[in-house]
Each structure stands twice: as C-alpha cells, then as structure tokens.
Coordinates of N, CA, C and O in Angstrom, one line a residue:
X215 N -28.5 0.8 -3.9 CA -27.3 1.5 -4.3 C -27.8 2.6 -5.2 O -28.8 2.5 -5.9
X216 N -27.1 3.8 -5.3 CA -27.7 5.0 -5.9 C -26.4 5.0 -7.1 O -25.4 4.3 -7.2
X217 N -26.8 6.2 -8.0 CA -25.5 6.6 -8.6 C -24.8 7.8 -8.1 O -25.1 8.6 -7.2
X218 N -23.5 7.7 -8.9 CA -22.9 8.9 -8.1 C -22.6 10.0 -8.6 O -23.3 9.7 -9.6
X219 N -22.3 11.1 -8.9 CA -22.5 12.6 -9.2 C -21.2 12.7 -10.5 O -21.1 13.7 -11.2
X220 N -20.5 11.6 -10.6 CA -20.0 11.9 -11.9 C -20.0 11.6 -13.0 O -20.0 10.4 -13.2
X221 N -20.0 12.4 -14.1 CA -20.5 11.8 -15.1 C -20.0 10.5 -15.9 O -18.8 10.0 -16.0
X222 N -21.5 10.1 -16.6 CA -21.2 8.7 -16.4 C -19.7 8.1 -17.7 O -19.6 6.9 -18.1
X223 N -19.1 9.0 -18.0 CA -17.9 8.7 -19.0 C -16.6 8.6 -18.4 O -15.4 8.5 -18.9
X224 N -17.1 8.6 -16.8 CA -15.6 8.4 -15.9 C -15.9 7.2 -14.7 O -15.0 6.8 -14.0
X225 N -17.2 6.9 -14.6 CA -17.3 5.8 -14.2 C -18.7 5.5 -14.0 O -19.5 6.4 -13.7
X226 N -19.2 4.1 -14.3 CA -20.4 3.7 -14.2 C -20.9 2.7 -13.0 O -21.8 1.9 -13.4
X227 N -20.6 2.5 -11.9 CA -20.8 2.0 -11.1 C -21.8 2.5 -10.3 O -22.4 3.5 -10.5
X228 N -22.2 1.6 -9.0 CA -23.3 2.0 -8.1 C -22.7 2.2 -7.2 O -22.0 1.2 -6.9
X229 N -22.8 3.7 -6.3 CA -22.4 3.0 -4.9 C -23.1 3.6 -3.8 O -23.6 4.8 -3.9
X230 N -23.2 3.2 -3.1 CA -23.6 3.3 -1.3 C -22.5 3.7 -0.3 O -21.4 3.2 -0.5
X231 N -22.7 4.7 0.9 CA -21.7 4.8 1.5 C -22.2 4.0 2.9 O -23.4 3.6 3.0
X232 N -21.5 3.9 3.8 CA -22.3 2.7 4.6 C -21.3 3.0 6.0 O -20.1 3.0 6.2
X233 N -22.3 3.1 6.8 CA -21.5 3.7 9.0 C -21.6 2.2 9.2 O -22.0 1.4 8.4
X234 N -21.2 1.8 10.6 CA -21.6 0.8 11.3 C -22.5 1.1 12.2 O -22.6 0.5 13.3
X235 N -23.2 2.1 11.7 CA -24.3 2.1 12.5 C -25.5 2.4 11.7 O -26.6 2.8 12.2
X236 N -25.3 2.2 10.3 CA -26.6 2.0 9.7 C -27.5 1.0 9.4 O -27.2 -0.2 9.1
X237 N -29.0 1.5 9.6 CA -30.1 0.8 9.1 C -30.6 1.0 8.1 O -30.3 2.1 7.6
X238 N -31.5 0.2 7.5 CA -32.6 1.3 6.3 C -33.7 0.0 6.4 O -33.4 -0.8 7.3
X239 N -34.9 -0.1 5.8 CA -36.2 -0.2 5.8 C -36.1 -2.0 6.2 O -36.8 -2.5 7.0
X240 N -35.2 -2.5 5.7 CA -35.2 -3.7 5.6 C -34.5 -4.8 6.8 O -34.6 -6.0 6.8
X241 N -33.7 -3.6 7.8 CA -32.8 -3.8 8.6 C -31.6 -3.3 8.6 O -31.4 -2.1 8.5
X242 N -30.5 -4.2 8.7 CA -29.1 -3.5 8.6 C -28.5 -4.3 7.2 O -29.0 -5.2 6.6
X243 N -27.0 -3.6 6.8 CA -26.5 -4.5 6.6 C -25.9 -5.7 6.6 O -25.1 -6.2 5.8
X244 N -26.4 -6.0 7.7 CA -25.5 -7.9 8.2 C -24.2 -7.4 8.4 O -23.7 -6.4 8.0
X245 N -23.5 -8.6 9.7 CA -22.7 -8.3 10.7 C -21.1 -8.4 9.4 O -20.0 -7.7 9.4
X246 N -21.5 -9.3 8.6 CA -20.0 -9.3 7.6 C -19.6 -8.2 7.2 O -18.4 -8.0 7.1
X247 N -20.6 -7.4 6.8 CA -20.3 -5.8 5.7 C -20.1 -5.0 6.9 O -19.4 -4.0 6.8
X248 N -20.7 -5.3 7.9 CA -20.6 -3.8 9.2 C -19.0 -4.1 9.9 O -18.3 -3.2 10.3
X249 N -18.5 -5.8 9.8 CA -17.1 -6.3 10.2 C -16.3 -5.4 9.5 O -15.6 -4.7 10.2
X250 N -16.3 -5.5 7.9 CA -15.0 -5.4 7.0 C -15.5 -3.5 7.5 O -14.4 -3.0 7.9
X251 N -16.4 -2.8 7.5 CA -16.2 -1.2 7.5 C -15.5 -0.7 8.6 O -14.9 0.4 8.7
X252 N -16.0 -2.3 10.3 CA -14.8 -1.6 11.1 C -13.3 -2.1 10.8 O -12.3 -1.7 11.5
X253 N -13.1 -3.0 9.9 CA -11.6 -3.2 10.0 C -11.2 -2.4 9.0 O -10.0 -2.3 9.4
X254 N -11.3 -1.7 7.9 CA -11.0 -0.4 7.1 C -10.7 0.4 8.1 O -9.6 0.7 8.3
X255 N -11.9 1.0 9.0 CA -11.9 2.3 9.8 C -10.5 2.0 10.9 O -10.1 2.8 11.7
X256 N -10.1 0.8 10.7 CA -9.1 0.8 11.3 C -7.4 0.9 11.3 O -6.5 0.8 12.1
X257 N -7.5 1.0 9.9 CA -6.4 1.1 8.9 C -5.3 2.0 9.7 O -4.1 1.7 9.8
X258 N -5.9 3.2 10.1 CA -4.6 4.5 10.8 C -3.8 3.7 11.7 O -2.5 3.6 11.7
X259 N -4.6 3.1 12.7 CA -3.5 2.4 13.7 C -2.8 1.4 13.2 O -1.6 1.2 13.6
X260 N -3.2 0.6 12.5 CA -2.0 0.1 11.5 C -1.2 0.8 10.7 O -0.2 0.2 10.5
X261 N -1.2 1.6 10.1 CA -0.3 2.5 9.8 C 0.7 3.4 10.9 O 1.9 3.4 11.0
X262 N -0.2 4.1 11.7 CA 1.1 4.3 13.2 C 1.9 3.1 13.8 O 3.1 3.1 14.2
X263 N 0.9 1.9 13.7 CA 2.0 0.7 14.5 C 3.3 0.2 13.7 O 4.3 -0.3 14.2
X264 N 3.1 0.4 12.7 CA 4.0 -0.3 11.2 C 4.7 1.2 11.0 O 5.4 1.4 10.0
X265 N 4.7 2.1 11.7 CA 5.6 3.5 11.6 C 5.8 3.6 9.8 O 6.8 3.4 9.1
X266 N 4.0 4.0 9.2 CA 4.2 4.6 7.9 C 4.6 6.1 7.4 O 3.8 6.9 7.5
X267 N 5.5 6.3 7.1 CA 5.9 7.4 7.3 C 5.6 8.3 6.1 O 6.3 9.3 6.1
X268 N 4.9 8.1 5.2 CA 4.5 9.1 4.0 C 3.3 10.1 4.7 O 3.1 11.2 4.3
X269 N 2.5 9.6 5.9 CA 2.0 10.6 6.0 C 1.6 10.4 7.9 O 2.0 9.5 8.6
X270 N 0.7 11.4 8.4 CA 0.4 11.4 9.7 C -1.0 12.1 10.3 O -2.0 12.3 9.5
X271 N -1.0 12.5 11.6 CA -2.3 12.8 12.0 C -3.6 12.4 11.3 O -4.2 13.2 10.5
X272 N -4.0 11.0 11.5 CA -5.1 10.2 10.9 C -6.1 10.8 10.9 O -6.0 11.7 11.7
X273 N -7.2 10.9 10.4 CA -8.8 11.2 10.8 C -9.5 9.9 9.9 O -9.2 9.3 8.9
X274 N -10.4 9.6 10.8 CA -10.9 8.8 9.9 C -12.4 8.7 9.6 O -13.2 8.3 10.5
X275 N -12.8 9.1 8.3 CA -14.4 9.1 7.8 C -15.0 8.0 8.9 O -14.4 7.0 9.4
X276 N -16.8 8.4 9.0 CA -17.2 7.4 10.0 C -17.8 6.5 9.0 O -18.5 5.5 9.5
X277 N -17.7 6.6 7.6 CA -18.4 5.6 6.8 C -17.2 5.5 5.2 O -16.3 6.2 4.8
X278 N -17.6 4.4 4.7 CA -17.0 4.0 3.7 C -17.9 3.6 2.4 O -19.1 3.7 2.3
X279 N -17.2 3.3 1.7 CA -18.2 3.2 -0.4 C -18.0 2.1 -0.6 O -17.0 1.5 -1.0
X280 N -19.4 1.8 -0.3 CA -19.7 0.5 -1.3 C -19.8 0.5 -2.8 O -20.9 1.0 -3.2
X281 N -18.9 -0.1 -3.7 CA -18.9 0.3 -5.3 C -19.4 -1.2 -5.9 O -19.0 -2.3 -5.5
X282 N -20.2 -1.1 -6.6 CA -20.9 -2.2 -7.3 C -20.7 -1.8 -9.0 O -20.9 -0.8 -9.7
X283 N -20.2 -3.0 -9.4 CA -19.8 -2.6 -10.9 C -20.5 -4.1 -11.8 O -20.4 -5.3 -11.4
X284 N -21.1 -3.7 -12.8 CA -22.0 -4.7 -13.4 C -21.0 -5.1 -14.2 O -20.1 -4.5 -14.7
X285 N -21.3 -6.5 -14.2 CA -20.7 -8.0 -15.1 C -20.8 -7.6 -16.4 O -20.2 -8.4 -17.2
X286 N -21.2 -6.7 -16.8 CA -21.4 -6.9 -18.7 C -20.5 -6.3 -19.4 O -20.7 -5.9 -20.6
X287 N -19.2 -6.1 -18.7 CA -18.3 -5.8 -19.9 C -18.1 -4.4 -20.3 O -17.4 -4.1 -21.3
X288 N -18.8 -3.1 -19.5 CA -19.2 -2.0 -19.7 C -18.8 -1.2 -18.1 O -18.2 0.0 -18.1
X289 N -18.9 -1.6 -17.3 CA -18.5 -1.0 -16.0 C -17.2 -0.8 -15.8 O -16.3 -1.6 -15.8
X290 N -17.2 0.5 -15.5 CA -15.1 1.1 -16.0 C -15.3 2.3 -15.0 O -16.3 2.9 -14.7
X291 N -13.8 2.6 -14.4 CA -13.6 3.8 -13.7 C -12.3 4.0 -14.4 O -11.5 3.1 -14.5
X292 N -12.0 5.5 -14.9 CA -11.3 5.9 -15.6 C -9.9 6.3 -15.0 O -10.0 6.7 -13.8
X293 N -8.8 6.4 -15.5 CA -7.5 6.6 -14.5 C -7.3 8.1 -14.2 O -7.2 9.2 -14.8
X294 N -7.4 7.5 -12.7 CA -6.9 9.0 -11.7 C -6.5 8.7 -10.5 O -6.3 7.6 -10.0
X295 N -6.4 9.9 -9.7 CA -5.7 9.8 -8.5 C -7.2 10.2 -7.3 O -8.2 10.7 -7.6
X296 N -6.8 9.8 -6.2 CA -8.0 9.4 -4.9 C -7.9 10.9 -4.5 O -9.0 11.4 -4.4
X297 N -6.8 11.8 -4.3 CA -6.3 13.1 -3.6 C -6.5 13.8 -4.9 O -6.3 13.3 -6.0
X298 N -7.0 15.2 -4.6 CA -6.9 16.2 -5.3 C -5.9 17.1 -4.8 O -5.9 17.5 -3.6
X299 N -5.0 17.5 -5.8 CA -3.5 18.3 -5.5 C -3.3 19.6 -6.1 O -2.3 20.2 -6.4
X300 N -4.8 20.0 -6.3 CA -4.3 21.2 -7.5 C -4.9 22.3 -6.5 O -5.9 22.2 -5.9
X301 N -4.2 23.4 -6.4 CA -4.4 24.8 -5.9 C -5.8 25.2 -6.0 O -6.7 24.6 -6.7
X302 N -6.0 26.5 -5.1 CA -7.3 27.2 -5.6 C -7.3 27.7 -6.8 O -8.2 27.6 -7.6
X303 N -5.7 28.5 -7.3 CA -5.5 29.3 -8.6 C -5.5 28.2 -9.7 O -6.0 28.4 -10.8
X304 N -5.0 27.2 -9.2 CA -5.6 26.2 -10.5 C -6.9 25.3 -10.9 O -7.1 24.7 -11.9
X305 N -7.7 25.7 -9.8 CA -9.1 25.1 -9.8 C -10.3 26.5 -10.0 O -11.4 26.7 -10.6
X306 N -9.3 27.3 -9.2 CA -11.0 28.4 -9.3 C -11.8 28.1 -7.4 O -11.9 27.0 -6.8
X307 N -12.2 29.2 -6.9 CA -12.5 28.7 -5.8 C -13.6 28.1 -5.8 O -13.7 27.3 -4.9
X308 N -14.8 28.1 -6.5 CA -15.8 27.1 -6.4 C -15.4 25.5 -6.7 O -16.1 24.6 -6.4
X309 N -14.4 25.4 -7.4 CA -14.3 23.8 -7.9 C -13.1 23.3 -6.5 O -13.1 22.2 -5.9
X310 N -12.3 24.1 -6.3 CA -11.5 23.9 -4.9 C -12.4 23.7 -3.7 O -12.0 23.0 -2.8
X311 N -13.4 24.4 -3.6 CA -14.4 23.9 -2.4 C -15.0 22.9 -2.6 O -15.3 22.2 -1.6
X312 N -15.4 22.6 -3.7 CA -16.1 21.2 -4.0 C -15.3 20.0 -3.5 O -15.8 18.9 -3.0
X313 N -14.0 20.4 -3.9 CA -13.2 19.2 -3.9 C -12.8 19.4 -3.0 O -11.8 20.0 -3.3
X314 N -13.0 19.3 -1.6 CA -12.4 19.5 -0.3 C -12.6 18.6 0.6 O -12.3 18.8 1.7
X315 N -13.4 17.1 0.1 CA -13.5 16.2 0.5 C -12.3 14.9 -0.1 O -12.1 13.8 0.4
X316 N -11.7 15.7 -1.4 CA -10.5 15.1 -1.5 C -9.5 15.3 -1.3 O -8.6 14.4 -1.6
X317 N -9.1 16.7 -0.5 CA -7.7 17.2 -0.6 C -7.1 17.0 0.5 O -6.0 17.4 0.8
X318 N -8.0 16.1 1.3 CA -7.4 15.5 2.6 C -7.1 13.9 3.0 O -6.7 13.5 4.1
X319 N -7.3 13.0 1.6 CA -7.2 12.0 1.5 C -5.3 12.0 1.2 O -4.7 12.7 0.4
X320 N -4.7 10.9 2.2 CA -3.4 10.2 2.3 C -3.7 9.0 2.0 O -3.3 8.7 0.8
X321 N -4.3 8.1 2.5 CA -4.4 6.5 2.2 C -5.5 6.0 1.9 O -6.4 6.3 2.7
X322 N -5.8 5.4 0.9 CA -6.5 4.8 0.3 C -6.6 3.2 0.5 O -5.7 2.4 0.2
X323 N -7.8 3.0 1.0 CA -7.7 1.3 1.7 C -9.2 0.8 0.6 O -10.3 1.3 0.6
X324 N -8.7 -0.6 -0.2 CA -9.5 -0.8 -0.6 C -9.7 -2.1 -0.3 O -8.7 -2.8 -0.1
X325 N -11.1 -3.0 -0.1 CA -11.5 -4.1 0.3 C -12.4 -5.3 -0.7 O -13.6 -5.1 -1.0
X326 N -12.1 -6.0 -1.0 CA -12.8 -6.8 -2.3 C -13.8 -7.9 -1.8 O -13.3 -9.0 -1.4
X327 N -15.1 -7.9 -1.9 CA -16.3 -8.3 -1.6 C -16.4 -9.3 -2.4 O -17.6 -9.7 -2.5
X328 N -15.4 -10.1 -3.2 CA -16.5 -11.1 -4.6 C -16.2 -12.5 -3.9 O -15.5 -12.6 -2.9
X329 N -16.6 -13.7 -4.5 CA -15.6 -14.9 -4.6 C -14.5 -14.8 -4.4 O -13.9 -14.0 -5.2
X330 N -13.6 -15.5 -3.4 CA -12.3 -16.0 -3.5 C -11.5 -16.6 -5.0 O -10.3 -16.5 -5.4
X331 N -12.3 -17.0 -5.6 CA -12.1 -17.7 -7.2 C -12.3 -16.7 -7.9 O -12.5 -17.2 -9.0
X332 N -12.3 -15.3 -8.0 CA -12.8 -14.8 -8.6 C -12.0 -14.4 -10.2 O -10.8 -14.0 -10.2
X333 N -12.6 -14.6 -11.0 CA -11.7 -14.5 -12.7 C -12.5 -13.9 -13.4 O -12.3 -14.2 -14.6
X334 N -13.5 -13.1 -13.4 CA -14.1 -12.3 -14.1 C -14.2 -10.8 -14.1 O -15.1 -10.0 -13.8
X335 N -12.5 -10.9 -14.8 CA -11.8 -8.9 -14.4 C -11.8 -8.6 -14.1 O -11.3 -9.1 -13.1
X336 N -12.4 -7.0 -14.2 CA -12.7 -6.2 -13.0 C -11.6 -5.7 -12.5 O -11.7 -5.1 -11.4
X337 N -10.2 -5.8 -13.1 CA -9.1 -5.7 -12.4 C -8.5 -4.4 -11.7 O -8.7 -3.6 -12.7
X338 N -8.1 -3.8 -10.9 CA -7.3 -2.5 -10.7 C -6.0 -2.6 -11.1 O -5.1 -3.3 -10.7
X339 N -5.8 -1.2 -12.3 CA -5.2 -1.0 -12.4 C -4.0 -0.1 -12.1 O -4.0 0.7 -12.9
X340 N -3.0 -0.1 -11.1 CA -2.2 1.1 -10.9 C -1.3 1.1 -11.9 O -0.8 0.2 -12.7
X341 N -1.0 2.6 -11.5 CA 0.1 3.3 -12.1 C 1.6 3.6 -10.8 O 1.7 3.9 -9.6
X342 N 2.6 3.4 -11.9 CA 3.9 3.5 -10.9 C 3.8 5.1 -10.9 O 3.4 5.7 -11.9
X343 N 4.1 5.8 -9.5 CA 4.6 7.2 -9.7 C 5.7 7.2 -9.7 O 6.6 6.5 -9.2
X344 N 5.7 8.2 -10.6 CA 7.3 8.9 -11.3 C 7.1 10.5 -10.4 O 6.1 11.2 -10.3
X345 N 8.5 10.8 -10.1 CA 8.5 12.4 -9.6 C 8.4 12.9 -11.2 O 8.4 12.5 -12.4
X346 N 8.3 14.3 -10.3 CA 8.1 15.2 -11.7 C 9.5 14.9 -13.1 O 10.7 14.8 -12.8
X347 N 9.1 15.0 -14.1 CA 10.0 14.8 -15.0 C 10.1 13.2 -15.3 O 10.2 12.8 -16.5
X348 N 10.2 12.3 -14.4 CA 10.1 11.3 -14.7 C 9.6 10.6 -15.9 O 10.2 9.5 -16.2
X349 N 8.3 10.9 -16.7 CA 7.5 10.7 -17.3 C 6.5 9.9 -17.0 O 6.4 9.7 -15.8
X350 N 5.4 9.1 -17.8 CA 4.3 8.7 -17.1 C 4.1 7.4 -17.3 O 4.4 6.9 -18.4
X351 N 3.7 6.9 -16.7 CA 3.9 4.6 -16.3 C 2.6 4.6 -17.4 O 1.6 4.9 -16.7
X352 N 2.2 4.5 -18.6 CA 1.0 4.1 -19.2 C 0.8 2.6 -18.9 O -0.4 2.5 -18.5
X353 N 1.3 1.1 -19.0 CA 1.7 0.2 -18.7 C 0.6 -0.1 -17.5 O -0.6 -0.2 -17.9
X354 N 0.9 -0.1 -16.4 CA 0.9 -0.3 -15.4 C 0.5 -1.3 -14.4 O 1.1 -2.2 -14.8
X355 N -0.1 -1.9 -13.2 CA 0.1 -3.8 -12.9 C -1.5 -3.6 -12.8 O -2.2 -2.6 -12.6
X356 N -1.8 -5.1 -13.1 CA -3.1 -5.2 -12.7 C -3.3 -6.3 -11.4 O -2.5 -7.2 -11.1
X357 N -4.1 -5.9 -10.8 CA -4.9 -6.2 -10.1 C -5.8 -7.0 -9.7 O -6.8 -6.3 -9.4
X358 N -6.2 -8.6 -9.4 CA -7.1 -9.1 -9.5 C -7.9 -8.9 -8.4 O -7.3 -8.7 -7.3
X359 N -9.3 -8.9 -8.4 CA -10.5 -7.9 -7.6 C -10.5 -9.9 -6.7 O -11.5 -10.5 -7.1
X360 N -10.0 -10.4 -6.2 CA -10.2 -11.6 -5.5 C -11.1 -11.1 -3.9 O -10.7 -10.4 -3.0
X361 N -11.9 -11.7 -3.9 CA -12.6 -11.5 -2.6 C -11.2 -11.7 -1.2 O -10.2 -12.4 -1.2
X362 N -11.7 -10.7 -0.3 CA -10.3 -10.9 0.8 C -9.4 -10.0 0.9 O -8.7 -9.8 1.8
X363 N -9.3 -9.2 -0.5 CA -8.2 -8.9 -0.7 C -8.0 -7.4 -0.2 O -8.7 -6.5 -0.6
X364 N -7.2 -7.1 0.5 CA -6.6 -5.7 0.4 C -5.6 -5.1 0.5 O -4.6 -5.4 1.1
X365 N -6.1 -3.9 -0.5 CA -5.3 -3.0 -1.3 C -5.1 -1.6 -0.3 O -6.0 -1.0 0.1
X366 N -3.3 -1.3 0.1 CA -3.7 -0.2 0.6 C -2.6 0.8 -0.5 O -1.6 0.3 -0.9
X367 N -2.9 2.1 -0.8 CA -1.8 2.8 -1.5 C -1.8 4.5 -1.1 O -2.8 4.8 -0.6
X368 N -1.0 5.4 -1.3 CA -0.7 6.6 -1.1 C -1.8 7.2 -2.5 O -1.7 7.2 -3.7
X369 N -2.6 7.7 -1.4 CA -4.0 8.6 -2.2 C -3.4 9.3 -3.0 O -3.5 8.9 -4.1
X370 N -2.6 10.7 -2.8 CA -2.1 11.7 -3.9 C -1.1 11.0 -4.6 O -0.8 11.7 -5.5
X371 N -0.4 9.8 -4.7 CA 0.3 9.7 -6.0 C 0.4 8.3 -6.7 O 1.2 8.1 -7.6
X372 N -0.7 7.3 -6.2 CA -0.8 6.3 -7.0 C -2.0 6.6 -8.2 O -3.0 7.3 -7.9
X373 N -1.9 6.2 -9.5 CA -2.9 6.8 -10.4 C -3.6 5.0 -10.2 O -3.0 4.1 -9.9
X374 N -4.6 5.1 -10.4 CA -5.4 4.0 -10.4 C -6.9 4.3 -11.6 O -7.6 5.3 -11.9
X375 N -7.0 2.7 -12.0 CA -8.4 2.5 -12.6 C -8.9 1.6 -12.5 O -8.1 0.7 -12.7
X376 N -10.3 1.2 -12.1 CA -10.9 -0.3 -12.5 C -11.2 -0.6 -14.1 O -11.7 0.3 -14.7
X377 N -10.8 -1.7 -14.7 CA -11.4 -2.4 -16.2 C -12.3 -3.0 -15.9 O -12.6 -3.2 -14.7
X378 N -13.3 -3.5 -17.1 CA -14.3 -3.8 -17.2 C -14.8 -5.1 -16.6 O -14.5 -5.9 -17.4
X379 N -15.3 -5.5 -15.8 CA -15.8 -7.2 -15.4 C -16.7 -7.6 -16.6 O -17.4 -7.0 -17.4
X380 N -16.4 -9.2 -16.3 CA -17.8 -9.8 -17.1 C -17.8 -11.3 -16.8 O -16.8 -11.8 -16.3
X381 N -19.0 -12.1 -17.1 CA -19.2 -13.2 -16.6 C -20.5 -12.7 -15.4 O -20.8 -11.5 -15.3
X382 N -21.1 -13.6 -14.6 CA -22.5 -13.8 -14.2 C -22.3 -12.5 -12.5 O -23.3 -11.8 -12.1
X383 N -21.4 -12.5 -12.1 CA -21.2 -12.1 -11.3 C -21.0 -10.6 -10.8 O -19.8 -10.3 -10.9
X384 N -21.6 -9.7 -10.3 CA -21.2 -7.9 -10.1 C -19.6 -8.2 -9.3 O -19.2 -9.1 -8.5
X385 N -19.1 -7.1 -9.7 CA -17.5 -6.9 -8.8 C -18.0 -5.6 -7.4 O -18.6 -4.6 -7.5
X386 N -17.6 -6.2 -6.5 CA -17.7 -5.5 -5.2 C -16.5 -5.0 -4.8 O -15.4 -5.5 -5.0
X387 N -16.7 -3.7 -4.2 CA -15.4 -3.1 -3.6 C -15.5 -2.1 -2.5 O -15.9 -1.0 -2.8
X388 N -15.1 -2.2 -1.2 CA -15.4 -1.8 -0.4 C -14.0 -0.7 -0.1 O -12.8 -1.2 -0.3
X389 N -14.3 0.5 0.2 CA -13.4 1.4 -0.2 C -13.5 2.4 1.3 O -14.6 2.5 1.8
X390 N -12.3 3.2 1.9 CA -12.6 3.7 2.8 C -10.7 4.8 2.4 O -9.7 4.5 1.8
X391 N -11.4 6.2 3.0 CA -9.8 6.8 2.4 C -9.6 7.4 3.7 O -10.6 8.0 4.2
X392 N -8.9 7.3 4.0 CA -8.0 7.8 5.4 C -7.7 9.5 5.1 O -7.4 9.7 3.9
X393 N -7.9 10.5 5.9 CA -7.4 11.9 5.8 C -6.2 11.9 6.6 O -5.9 11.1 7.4
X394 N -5.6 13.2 6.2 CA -4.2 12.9 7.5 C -3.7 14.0 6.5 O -4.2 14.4 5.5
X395 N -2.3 14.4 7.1 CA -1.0 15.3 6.3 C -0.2 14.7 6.3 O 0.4 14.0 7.1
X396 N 0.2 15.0 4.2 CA 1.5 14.7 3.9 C 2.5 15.2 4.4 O 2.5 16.3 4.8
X397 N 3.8 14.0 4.5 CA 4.7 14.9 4.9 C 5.4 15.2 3.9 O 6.3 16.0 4.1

C-alpha cells in the first residue's frame, strides 16, 4: 500500500488502487478482494434496475481504492465531499484540471473489509445535505465500518468523514465511485 498525494492533515491512511486484473510480484490479490471489486464495478446496473434517478449515463472506473487506516487512534479523513463542484473561475484552471478526476463522480460505493464484529471505530461519518440556505448538519450519523457492509450515497452532496480506529485491528475500506451526469 502506498500513500496518497494529500497532505497528511486531511487524511492518513494507505491506499492501493486495485483492477481485476491485477498482479504484482507475489501473485494476485486472491479471488475474495478481485470478488467484492467486481461487485462495486457493478453498482451502475443496480442503480438503472432500481430506476435511481439523481443521476445517469454510468461510466465505470476499471479499478477501485483500497484504504487501510491504522488501529492507533490517529488515522482520520477529514470532512468533505467525493465530487468536486466548484467552476474553473473558482478554482483557477490548473487546480480545475487537476481535479477532473473528481468532477465526474455521482455515486459513491463504499465496501467494508474488517470483521463482522467489528467495534473498534473507524466510524463514517455523514453529513445530512441541506439545499442552499439551509445551513450545515455539524451533528451528523455515524457509521459503523462492520465487515459486509455497504454504503452507497450521492458523491456531490453527501459530506462524509472517517474517525479515528483503535484496538488490534487496521479498518479496511474498499471504495469504488461511479462517473455519470447529474441531473
């Protein structure tokens, strides 16, 4: 697992992105982890069959993020949103091209790798969206990271965070974001 390009005061975790068709020196990743990346990659058609209507025309990345967050009480992702929503004139065009791997995320599918028993935090936390004016959910529900579990939510307007884990065990989270147009 490598780190990832943001600085480490917005989140400290490890992660790997992972195809179902990768190898590396040691082999693959085993048939369970290559399972759950094609049932993520499969999320759009469940969403067309279930007629989701926040958003359409799927694409779907050929690989997904593996996030590994250490037990010690210290591993945190700070609250934000999966979609980037802000203009060129409000970014500048070099930071709007950067971010152009986010401005096409609709759905956010997330997958929890730990124990089924799992009680050592790590929780996700969302935020309710409020339309504009509404004001802002500080509050918000938590999440328990239970192996099995998945999480799916609307990329541009749920705000989300992970809290800190702790006890013997790393928190796993297998993550995959759907592209498509809002409607």
């Amino acid at each position: 697992m490598a780190n990832h390009l943001n600085d480490c005061d917005v989140r400290q975790d490890h992660i790997l992105s992972i195809r179902e068709s990768d190898t590396y020196e040691h082999g693959n990743h085993g048939d369970a982890l290559i399972h759950c990346v094609k049932l993520l990659r499969g999320i759009p058609f469940l969403l067309n069959k279930f007629q989701y209507t926040a958003s359409h025309s799927y694409l779907v990345p050929k690989q997904c993020q593996l996030a590994r967050y250490k037990s010690d009480g210290s591993s945190i992702y700070v609250r934000h949103l999966d979609r980037c929503n802000l203009s060129m004139n409000e970014m500048g065009v070099v930071e709007f091209l950067r971010a152009s791997d986010y401005r096409g995320r609709v759905v956010t599918a997330i997958l929890y790798l730990n124990k089924s028993d799992w009680d050592s935090g790590g929780e996700l936390r969302v935020f309710n969206h409020r339309e504009e004016g509404g004001g802002r959910d500080e509050k918000g529900i938590d999440i328990l990271p239970t192996g099995g579990k998945l999480i799916l939510f609307d990329s541009s307007k749920v705000e989300h965070q992970v809290l800190a884990s702790h006890g013997n065990d790393p928190r796993y989270a297998l993550t995959c974001w759907v592209n498509g147009t809002l409607k």
